[in-house]
């Protein structure tokens, strides 16, 4: 069943279908929420916010219209808003990219020196991303790590597609400026996802 079909079933009273939606999106939403909370040292509440996201989505499912957005986009929007609300409550509005993001694995033929260099570069990229303003950082995480398209990101961030493209351009320019001396090897740049 598609998400739309499941939502129709839920709206008609088949609440068991909501468990399927949770199964489909729980890991992705938990990962996204954890990434946004980790540097604020609030990752311990990621599961609570993930559950809150699904609860809010369930309570509002009757107002969801799939002609305006996909369910996943709507769910990521709820998750992001829940995280930002929690960060405001905690008086810690900095949302950072964490060290647990999945990056391409090194080849078994890779030399130890190359692994060390790659790890250093990944660390520098994370630091550069963490220095971005919140909207640029969120847009970049959604695009590069969650693999979302511009329209989905625009919906989640409540922006136009051209604004998202502009945010991503400025974010990439800022990162490039911060990492000018570290961007020397195109193969390593590719691993860090910064050549898109």
mmCIF file with all atom_site columns, N, CA and C in Angstrom, residues 35-60:
data_model
loop_
_atom_site.group_PDB
_atom_site.id
_atom_site.type_symbol
_atom_site.label_atom_id
_atom_site.label_alt_id
_atom_site.label_comp_id
_atom_site.label_asym_id
_atom_site.label_entity_id
_atom_site.label_seq_id
_atom_site.pdbx_PDB_ins_code
_atom_site.Cartn_x
_atom_site.Cartn_y
_atom_site.Cartn_z
_atom_site.occupancy
_atom_site.B_iso_or_equiv
_atom_site.pdbx_formal_charge
_atom_site.auth_seq_id
_atom_site.auth_comp_id
_atom_site.auth_asym_id
_atom_site.auth_atom_id
_atom_site.pdbx_PDB_model_num
ATOM 1  N N  . UNK A 1 35 ? 20.270 13.889 14.656 1.00 0.00 ? 35 UNK A N  1
ATOM 2  C CA . UNK A 1 35 ? 21.268 14.762 14.033 1.00 0.00 ? 35 UNK A CA 1
ATOM 3  C C  . UNK A 1 35 ? 21.060 16.210 14.461 1.00 0.00 ? 35 UNK A C  1
ATOM 4  N N  . UNK A 1 36 ? 19.824 16.626 14.541 1.00 0.00 ? 36 UNK A N  1
ATOM 5  C CA . UNK A 1 36 ? 19.552 18.015 14.905 1.00 0.00 ? 36 UNK A CA 1
ATOM 6  C C  . UNK A 1 36 ? 19.799 18.288 16.385 1.00 0.00 ? 36 UNK A C  1
ATOM 7  N N  . UNK A 1 37 ? 19.716 17.270 17.219 1.00 0.00 ? 37 UNK A N  1
ATOM 8  C CA . UNK A 1 37 ? 19.844 17.463 18.670 1.00 0.00 ? 37 UNK A CA 1
ATOM 9  C C  . UNK A 1 37 ? 21.233 17.203 19.250 1.00 0.00 ? 37 UNK A C  1
ATOM 10 N N  . UNK A 1 38 ? 22.036 16.414 18.548 1.00 0.00 ? 38 UNK A N  1
ATOM 11 C CA . UNK A 1 38 ? 23.275 15.912 19.160 1.00 0.00 ? 38 UNK A CA 1
ATOM 12 C C  . UNK A 1 38 ? 24.211 17.006 19.685 1.00 0.00 ? 38 UNK A C  1
ATOM 13 N N  . UNK A 1 39 ? 24.533 17.994 18.879 1.00 0.00 ? 39 UNK A N  1
ATOM 14 C CA . UNK A 1 39 ? 25.492 19.002 19.333 1.00 0.00 ? 39 UNK A CA 1
ATOM 15 C C  . UNK A 1 39 ? 24.931 19.898 20.424 1.00 0.00 ? 39 UNK A C  1
ATOM 16 N N  . UNK A 1 40 ? 23.617 19.918 20.562 1.00 0.00 ? 40 UNK A N  1
ATOM 17 C CA . UNK A 1 40 ? 22.999 20.653 21.665 1.00 0.00 ? 40 UNK A CA 1
ATOM 18 C C  . UNK A 1 40 ? 22.979 19.780 22.916 1.00 0.00 ? 40 UNK A C  1
ATOM 19 N N  . UNK A 1 41 ? 23.573 18.588 22.805 1.00 0.00 ? 41 UNK A N  1
ATOM 20 C CA . UNK A 1 41 ? 23.643 17.618 23.903 1.00 0.00 ? 41 UNK A CA 1
ATOM 21 C C  . UNK A 1 41 ? 22.259 17.219 24.397 1.00 0.00 ? 41 UNK A C  1
ATOM 22 N N  . UNK A 1 42 ? 21.328 17.135 23.469 1.00 0.00 ? 42 UNK A N  1
ATOM 23 C CA . UNK A 1 42 ? 19.964 16.738 23.805 1.00 0.00 ? 42 UNK A CA 1
ATOM 24 C C  . UNK A 1 42 ? 19.563 15.457 23.090 1.00 0.00 ? 42 UNK A C  1
ATOM 25 N N  . UNK A 1 43 ? 20.554 14.708 22.606 1.00 0.00 ? 43 UNK A N  1
ATOM 26 C CA . UNK A 1 43 ? 20.223 13.494 21.859 1.00 0.00 ? 43 UNK A CA 1
ATOM 27 C C  . UNK A 1 43 ? 19.458 12.486 22.708 1.00 0.00 ? 43 UNK A C  1
ATOM 28 N N  . UNK A 1 44 ? 19.574 12.587 24.025 1.00 0.00 ? 44 UNK A N  1
ATOM 29 C CA . UNK A 1 44 ? 18.858 11.664 24.905 1.00 0.00 ? 44 UNK A CA 1
ATOM 30 C C  . UNK A 1 44 ? 17.334 11.824 24.808 1.00 0.00 ? 44 UNK A C  1
ATOM 31 N N  . UNK A 1 45 ? 16.859 12.937 24.238 1.00 0.00 ? 45 UNK A N  1
ATOM 32 C CA . UNK A 1 45 ? 15.415 13.123 24.086 1.00 0.00 ? 45 UNK A CA 1
ATOM 33 C C  . UNK A 1 45 ? 14.955 12.886 22.647 1.00 0.00 ? 45 UNK A C  1
ATOM 34 N N  . UNK A 1 46 ? 15.845 12.387 21.804 1.00 0.00 ? 46 UNK A N  1
ATOM 35 C CA . UNK A 1 46 ? 15.503 12.171 20.391 1.00 0.00 ? 46 UNK A CA 1
ATOM 36 C C  . UNK A 1 46 ? 14.333 11.207 20.237 1.00 0.00 ? 46 UNK A C  1
ATOM 37 N N  . UNK A 1 47 ? 14.330 10.114 21.002 1.00 0.00 ? 47 UNK A N  1
ATOM 38 C CA . UNK A 1 47 ? 13.218 9.159  20.893 1.00 0.00 ? 47 UNK A CA 1
ATOM 39 C C  . UNK A 1 47 ? 11.908 9.795  21.331 1.00 0.00 ? 47 UNK A C  1
ATOM 40 N N  . UNK A 1 48 ? 11.963 10.619 22.375 1.00 0.00 ? 48 UNK A N  1
ATOM 41 C CA . UNK A 1 48 ? 10.745 11.305 22.835 1.00 0.00 ? 48 UNK A CA 1
ATOM 42 C C  . UNK A 1 48 ? 10.210 12.233 21.747 1.00 0.00 ? 48 UNK A C  1
ATOM 43 N N  . UNK A 1 49 ? 11.100 12.966 21.102 1.00 0.00 ? 49 UNK A N  1
ATOM 44 C CA . UNK A 1 49 ? 10.664 13.892 20.055 1.00 0.00 ? 49 UNK A CA 1
ATOM 45 C C  . UNK A 1 49 ? 10.167 13.118 18.845 1.00 0.00 ? 49 UNK A C  1
ATOM 46 N N  . UNK A 1 50 ? 10.792 11.988 18.562 1.00 0.00 ? 50 UNK A N  1
ATOM 47 C CA . UNK A 1 50 ? 10.328 11.137 17.468 1.00 0.00 ? 50 UNK A CA 1
ATOM 48 C C  . UNK A 1 50 ? 8.899  10.655 17.766 1.00 0.00 ? 50 UNK A C  1
ATOM 49 N N  . UNK A 1 51 ? 8.662  10.194 18.981 1.00 0.00 ? 51 UNK A N  1
ATOM 50 C CA . UNK A 1 51 ? 7.320  9.754  19.365 1.00 0.00 ? 51 UNK A CA 1
ATOM 51 C C  . UNK A 1 51 ? 6.331  10.915 19.321 1.00 0.00 ? 51 UNK A C  1
ATOM 52 N N  . UNK A 1 52 ? 6.778  12.074 19.787 1.00 0.00 ? 52 UNK A N  1
ATOM 53 C CA . UNK A 1 52 ? 5.930  13.271 19.757 1.00 0.00 ? 52 UNK A CA 1
ATOM 54 C C  . UNK A 1 52 ? 5.564  13.626 18.310 1.00 0.00 ? 52 UNK A C  1
ATOM 55 N N  . UNK A 1 53 ? 6.524  13.485 17.416 1.00 0.00 ? 53 UNK A N  1
ATOM 56 C CA . UNK A 1 53 ? 6.280  13.754 15.995 1.00 0.00 ? 53 UNK A CA 1
ATOM 57 C C  . UNK A 1 53 ? 5.178  12.854 15.456 1.00 0.00 ? 53 UNK A C  1
ATOM 58 N N  . UNK A 1 54 ? 5.280  11.568 15.734 1.00 0.00 ? 54 UNK A N  1
ATOM 59 C CA . UNK A 1 54 ? 4.256  10.639 15.252 1.00 0.00 ? 54 UNK A CA 1
ATOM 60 C C  . UNK A 1 54 ? 2.911  10.877 15.929 1.00 0.00 ? 54 UNK A C  1
ATOM 61 N N  . UNK A 1 55 ? 2.935  11.273 17.199 1.00 0.00 ? 55 UNK A N  1
ATOM 62 C CA . UNK A 1 55 ? 1.689  11.580 17.904 1.00 0.00 ? 55 UNK A CA 1
ATOM 63 C C  . UNK A 1 55 ? 1.015  12.809 17.274 1.00 0.00 ? 55 UNK A C  1
ATOM 64 N N  . UNK A 1 56 ? 1.814  13.860 17.029 1.00 0.00 ? 56 UNK A N  1
ATOM 65 C CA . UNK A 1 56 ? 1.265  15.073 16.415 1.00 0.00 ? 56 UNK A CA 1
ATOM 66 C C  . UNK A 1 56 ? 0.719  14.768 15.016 1.00 0.00 ? 56 UNK A C  1
ATOM 67 N N  . UNK A 1 57 ? 1.455  13.951 14.273 1.00 0.00 ? 57 UNK A N  1
ATOM 68 C CA . UNK A 1 57 ? 1.000  13.585 12.928 1.00 0.00 ? 57 UNK A CA 1
ATOM 69 C C  . UNK A 1 57 ? -0.319 12.820 13.011 1.00 0.00 ? 57 UNK A C  1
ATOM 70 N N  . UNK A 1 58 ? -0.410 11.908 13.958 1.00 0.00 ? 58 UNK A N  1
ATOM 71 C CA . UNK A 1 58 ? -1.646 11.123 14.116 1.00 0.00 ? 58 UNK A CA 1
ATOM 72 C C  . UNK A 1 58 ? -2.821 12.035 14.474 1.00 0.00 ? 58 UNK A C  1
ATOM 73 N N  . UNK A 1 59 ? -2.591 12.956 15.398 1.00 0.00 ? 59 UNK A N  1
ATOM 74 C CA . UNK A 1 59 ? -3.659 13.867 15.826 1.00 0.00 ? 59 UNK A CA 1
ATOM 75 C C  . UNK A 1 59 ? -4.118 14.769 14.680 1.00 0.00 ? 59 UNK A C  1
ATOM 76 N N  . UNK A 1 60 ? -3.228 15.063 13.750 1.00 0.00 ? 60 UNK A N  1
ATOM 77 C CA . UNK A 1 60 ? -3.540 15.978 12.649 1.00 0.00 ? 60 UNK A CA 1
ATOM 78 C C  . UNK A 1 60 ? -3.785 15.263 11.321 1.00 0.00 ? 60 UNK A C  1
#
